[in-house]
Amino acid sequence: MGKARLAHLGVIVHRLDAAEPFYARLGLSPVRRESLDRERVRIAFLQVADAEIELLEPAGLEGPLGRFLGARGEGIHHIALEVDDIERALAIATASGMRAIDQAPRPGAHGTRVAFLHPGSAHGILLELVERAQT
Ligand code: ZN
């Protein structure tokens, strides 16, 4: 899979406007915000050294993110690893027996391409592979 680096931790929250002031008191302010309408989620990214915390606020209790929040409450939702070549990383992961949620990369936040690996084959962690936007 080549070198991977920690891209972000995905943290699910009830409300960004409650979570953001909390993190601001720790010195972490949003570097960008966006909405993914298809996923029905609002996102704020906090820079932490070379990585980020991705705060996820689902629009409701429908959809995978909303159901997660309803069932498990706030907390860490996924770990995202940045890879150079997401097709290659996904092929290697599935060839080695990891279960992919996404059979092919799909659009993620800020122009990235992402694919998720199922926690059932990843030691209990929902893993997101992310390839940075080509600029
Ligand atoms: Zn993520």
PDB file of C-alpha atoms and ligand atoms in Angstrom:
ATOM      1  CA  MET A   1       0.000   0.000   0.000  1.00  0.00           C
ATOM      2  CA  GLY A   2       3.055   2.232   0.217  1.00  0.00           C
ATOM      3  CA  LYS A   3       3.365   4.899   2.862  1.00  0.00           C
ATOM      4  CA  ALA A   4       0.158   6.017   4.514  1.00  0.00           C
ATOM      5  CA  ARG A   5      -0.245   8.891   6.912  1.00  0.00           C
ATOM      6  CA  LEU A   6      -2.953   9.834   9.374  1.00  0.00           C
ATOM      7  CA  ALA A   7      -5.265  12.183   7.495  1.00  0.00           C
ATOM      8  CA  HIS A   8      -7.932  12.703  10.117  1.00  0.00           C
ATOM      9  CA  LEU A   9     -10.032  11.263  12.901  1.00  0.00           C
ATOM     10  CA  GLY A  10     -13.747  11.355  12.139  1.00  0.00           C
ATOM     11  CA  VAL A  11     -15.695  12.388  15.240  1.00  0.00           C
ATOM     12  CA  ILE A  12     -19.467  12.356  15.216  1.00  0.00           C
ATOM     13  CA  VAL A  13     -21.289  15.040  17.201  1.00  0.00           C
ATOM     14  CA  HIS A  14     -24.863  16.156  17.752  1.00  0.00           C
ATOM     15  CA  ARG A  15     -24.151  19.798  16.945  1.00  0.00           C
ATOM     16  CA  LEU A  16     -21.138  21.521  15.408  1.00  0.00           C
ATOM     17  CA  ASP A  17     -22.021  24.752  17.169  1.00  0.00           C
ATOM     18  CA  ALA A  18     -21.665  22.983  20.515  1.00  0.00           C
ATOM     19  CA  ALA A  19     -18.549  20.964  19.634  1.00  0.00           C
ATOM     20  CA  GLU A  20     -16.615  23.777  17.933  1.00  0.00           C
ATOM     21  CA  PRO A  21     -16.457  26.053  21.024  1.00  0.00           C
ATOM     22  CA  PHE A  22     -15.303  23.065  23.063  1.00  0.00           C
ATOM     23  CA  TYR A  23     -12.379  22.412  20.720  1.00  0.00           C
ATOM     24  CA  ALA A  24     -11.690  26.151  20.434  1.00  0.00           C
ATOM     25  CA  ARG A  25     -10.966  26.181  24.168  1.00  0.00           C
ATOM     26  CA  LEU A  26      -8.280  23.582  23.448  1.00  0.00           C
ATOM     27  CA  GLY A  27      -6.824  25.873  20.800  1.00  0.00           C
ATOM     28  CA  LEU A  28      -8.318  24.084  17.808  1.00  0.00           C
ATOM     29  CA  SER A  29     -10.417  26.178  15.441  1.00  0.00           C
ATOM     30  CA  PRO A  30     -12.066  25.078  12.219  1.00  0.00           C
ATOM     31  CA  VAL A  31      -9.880  25.483   9.142  1.00  0.00           C
ATOM     32  CA  ARG A  32     -12.839  24.801   6.860  1.00  0.00           C
ATOM     33  CA  ARG A  33     -16.456  23.779   6.923  1.00  0.00           C
ATOM     34  CA  GLU A  34     -18.567  22.102   4.308  1.00  0.00           C
ATOM     35  CA  SER A  35     -21.781  20.214   3.750  1.00  0.00           C
ATOM     36  CA  LEU A  36     -22.021  16.927   1.920  1.00  0.00           C
ATOM     37  CA  ASP A  37     -25.663  16.948   0.873  1.00  0.00           C
ATOM     38  CA  ARG A  38     -25.557  13.402  -0.455  1.00  0.00           C
ATOM     39  CA  GLU A  39     -24.405  12.165   2.971  1.00  0.00           C
ATOM     40  CA  ARG A  40     -26.708  14.613   4.792  1.00  0.00           C
ATOM     41  CA  VAL A  41     -23.875  15.815   7.004  1.00  0.00           C
ATOM     42  CA  ARG A  42     -22.208  19.086   7.943  1.00  0.00           C
ATOM     43  CA  ILE A  43     -18.454  18.919   8.515  1.00  0.00           C
ATOM     44  CA  ALA A  44     -15.872  21.094  10.252  1.00  0.00           C
ATOM     45  CA  PHE A  45     -12.173  20.288  10.006  1.00  0.00           C
ATOM     46  CA  LEU A  46      -9.825  21.193  12.866  1.00  0.00           C
ATOM     47  CA  GLN A  47      -6.091  21.202  12.174  1.00  0.00           C
ATOM     48  CA  VAL A  48      -3.989  19.217  14.646  1.00  0.00           C
ATOM     49  CA  ALA A  49      -0.343  19.388  13.589  1.00  0.00           C
ATOM     50  CA  ASP A  50      -0.139  17.452  10.299  1.00  0.00           C
ATOM     51  CA  ALA A  51      -3.520  15.783  10.703  1.00  0.00           C
ATOM     52  CA  GLU A  52      -7.075  16.914  11.286  1.00  0.00           C
ATOM     53  CA  ILE A  53     -10.150  16.164  13.343  1.00  0.00           C
ATOM     54  CA  GLU A  54     -13.237  15.926  11.157  1.00  0.00           C
ATOM     55  CA  LEU A  55     -16.322  16.857  13.164  1.00  0.00           C
ATOM     56  CA  LEU A  56     -19.423  15.305  11.598  1.00  0.00           C
ATOM     57  CA  GLU A  57     -22.917  16.552  12.353  1.00  0.00           C
ATOM     58  CA  PRO A  58     -25.573  14.356  10.722  1.00  0.00           C
ATOM     59  CA  ALA A  59     -28.679  16.198   9.519  1.00  0.00           C
ATOM     60  CA  GLY A  60     -30.946  13.686  11.239  1.00  0.00           C
ATOM     61  CA  LEU A  61     -31.036  10.171  12.533  1.00  0.00           C
ATOM     62  CA  GLU A  62     -31.498   8.707   9.033  1.00  0.00           C
ATOM     63  CA  GLY A  63     -28.581   7.409   6.983  1.00  0.00           C
ATOM     64  CA  PRO A  64     -25.447   5.651   8.209  1.00  0.00           C
ATOM     65  CA  LEU A  65     -24.071   8.619  10.161  1.00  0.00           C
ATOM     66  CA  GLY A  66     -27.384   9.476  11.787  1.00  0.00           C
ATOM     67  CA  ARG A  67     -28.007   5.865  12.733  1.00  0.00           C
ATOM     68  CA  PHE A  68     -24.519   5.632  14.240  1.00  0.00           C
ATOM     69  CA  LEU A  69     -25.159   8.746  16.335  1.00  0.00           C
ATOM     70  CA  GLY A  70     -28.537   7.464  17.442  1.00  0.00           C
ATOM     71  CA  ALA A  71     -27.212   4.052  18.423  1.00  0.00           C
ATOM     72  CA  ARG A  72     -23.787   4.872  19.873  1.00  0.00           C
ATOM     73  CA  GLY A  73     -23.865   8.567  20.668  1.00  0.00           C
ATOM     74  CA  GLU A  74     -21.049  11.028  20.123  1.00  0.00           C
ATOM     75  CA  GLY A  75     -17.514   9.772  19.690  1.00  0.00           C
ATOM     76  CA  ILE A  76     -14.863   8.556  17.279  1.00  0.00           C
ATOM     77  CA  HIS A  77     -16.495   7.260  14.117  1.00  0.00           C
ATOM     78  CA  HIS A  78     -13.564   6.462  11.832  1.00  0.00           C
ATOM     79  CA  ILE A  79      -9.839   6.814  11.219  1.00  0.00           C
ATOM     80  CA  ALA A  80      -8.767   8.154   7.842  1.00  0.00           C
ATOM     81  CA  LEU A  81      -5.458   7.206   6.264  1.00  0.00           C
ATOM     82  CA  GLU A  82      -4.149   9.176   3.330  1.00  0.00           C
ATOM     83  CA  VAL A  83      -2.736   7.058   0.525  1.00  0.00           C
ATOM     84  CA  ASP A  84      -1.061   8.084  -2.718  1.00  0.00           C
ATOM     85  CA  ASP A  85      -3.096   5.827  -4.983  1.00  0.00           C
ATOM     86  CA  ILE A  86      -6.516   4.891  -3.665  1.00  0.00           C
ATOM     87  CA  GLU A  87      -7.329   2.333  -6.384  1.00  0.00           C
ATOM     88  CA  ARG A  88      -4.127   0.491  -5.581  1.00  0.00           C
ATOM     89  CA  ALA A  89      -4.654   0.710  -1.808  1.00  0.00           C
ATOM     90  CA  LEU A  90      -8.225  -0.561  -2.131  1.00  0.00           C
ATOM     91  CA  ALA A  91      -7.115  -3.433  -4.387  1.00  0.00           C
ATOM     92  CA  ILE A  92      -4.390  -4.471  -1.947  1.00  0.00           C
ATOM     93  CA  ALA A  93      -6.785  -4.230   1.013  1.00  0.00           C
ATOM     94  CA  THR A  94      -9.466  -6.391  -0.592  1.00  0.00           C
ATOM     95  CA  ALA A  95      -6.913  -8.864  -2.003  1.00  0.00           C
ATOM     96  CA  SER A  96      -5.629  -9.372   1.544  1.00  0.00           C
ATOM     97  CA  GLY A  97      -9.116 -10.167   2.804  1.00  0.00           C
ATOM     98  CA  MET A  98     -10.310  -6.826   4.151  1.00  0.00           C
ATOM     99  CA  ARG A  99     -13.957  -6.119   3.468  1.00  0.00           C
ATOM    100  CA  ALA A 100     -14.544  -2.917   1.501  1.00  0.00           C
ATOM    101  CA  ILE A 101     -17.717  -0.928   2.040  1.00  0.00           C
ATOM    102  CA  ASP A 102     -16.977   0.955  -1.177  1.00  0.00           C
ATOM    103  CA  GLN A 103     -16.012  -1.254  -4.112  1.00  0.00           C
ATOM    104  CA  ALA A 104     -14.682   1.819  -5.889  1.00  0.00           C
ATOM    105  CA  PRO A 105     -13.531   5.232  -4.624  1.00  0.00           C
ATOM    106  CA  ARG A 106     -16.217   7.893  -4.272  1.00  0.00           C
ATOM    107  CA  PRO A 107     -16.087  11.676  -3.793  1.00  0.00           C
ATOM    108  CA  GLY A 108     -15.227  12.808  -0.262  1.00  0.00           C
ATOM    109  CA  ALA A 109     -14.840  16.204   1.357  1.00  0.00           C
ATOM    110  CA  HIS A 110     -12.884  18.987  -0.403  1.00  0.00           C
ATOM    111  CA  GLY A 111     -12.265  17.150  -3.659  1.00  0.00           C
ATOM    112  CA  THR A 112     -10.745  14.021  -2.158  1.00  0.00           C
ATOM    113  CA  ARG A 113     -11.587  10.480  -3.212  1.00  0.00           C
ATOM    114  CA  VAL A 114     -12.398   8.066  -0.403  1.00  0.00           C
ATOM    115  CA  ALA A 115     -13.248   4.427   0.248  1.00  0.00           C
ATOM    116  CA  PHE A 116     -14.235   2.817   3.534  1.00  0.00           C
ATOM    117  CA  LEU A 117     -13.154  -0.564   4.902  1.00  0.00           C
ATOM    118  CA  HIS A 118     -15.540  -2.436   7.184  1.00  0.00           C
ATOM    119  CA  PRO A 119     -14.655  -2.484  10.907  1.00  0.00           C
ATOM    120  CA  GLY A 120     -15.472  -6.210  10.986  1.00  0.00           C
ATOM    121  CA  SER A 121     -12.287  -6.907   9.042  1.00  0.00           C
ATOM    122  CA  ALA A 122     -10.246  -3.988  10.414  1.00  0.00           C
ATOM    123  CA  HIS A 123      -9.907  -4.806  14.116  1.00  0.00           C
ATOM    124  CA  GLY A 124     -13.035  -2.917  15.034  1.00  0.00           C
ATOM    125  CA  ILE A 125     -12.161   0.369  13.344  1.00  0.00           C
ATOM    126  CA  LEU A 126     -14.041   1.856  10.414  1.00  0.00           C
ATOM    127  CA  LEU A 127     -11.100   2.804   8.184  1.00  0.00           C
ATOM    128  CA  GLU A 128     -11.325   5.473   5.519  1.00  0.00           C
ATOM    129  CA  LEU A 129      -8.755   5.488   2.737  1.00  0.00           C
ATOM    130  CA  VAL A 130      -8.401   8.977   1.306  1.00  0.00           C
ATOM    131  CA  GLU A 131      -6.531  10.264  -1.703  1.00  0.00           C
ATOM    132  CA  ARG A 132      -5.880  13.968  -1.708  1.00  0.00           C
ATOM    133  CA  ALA A 133      -7.369  16.101  -4.487  1.00  0.00           C
ATOM    134  CA  GLN A 134      -5.060  16.411  -7.482  1.00  0.00           C
ATOM    135  CA  THR A 135      -4.102  20.070  -7.876  1.00  0.00           C
TER     136      THR A 135
HETATM  137 ZN    ZN B   1     -13.460  11.110   7.174  1.00  0.00          ZN
END
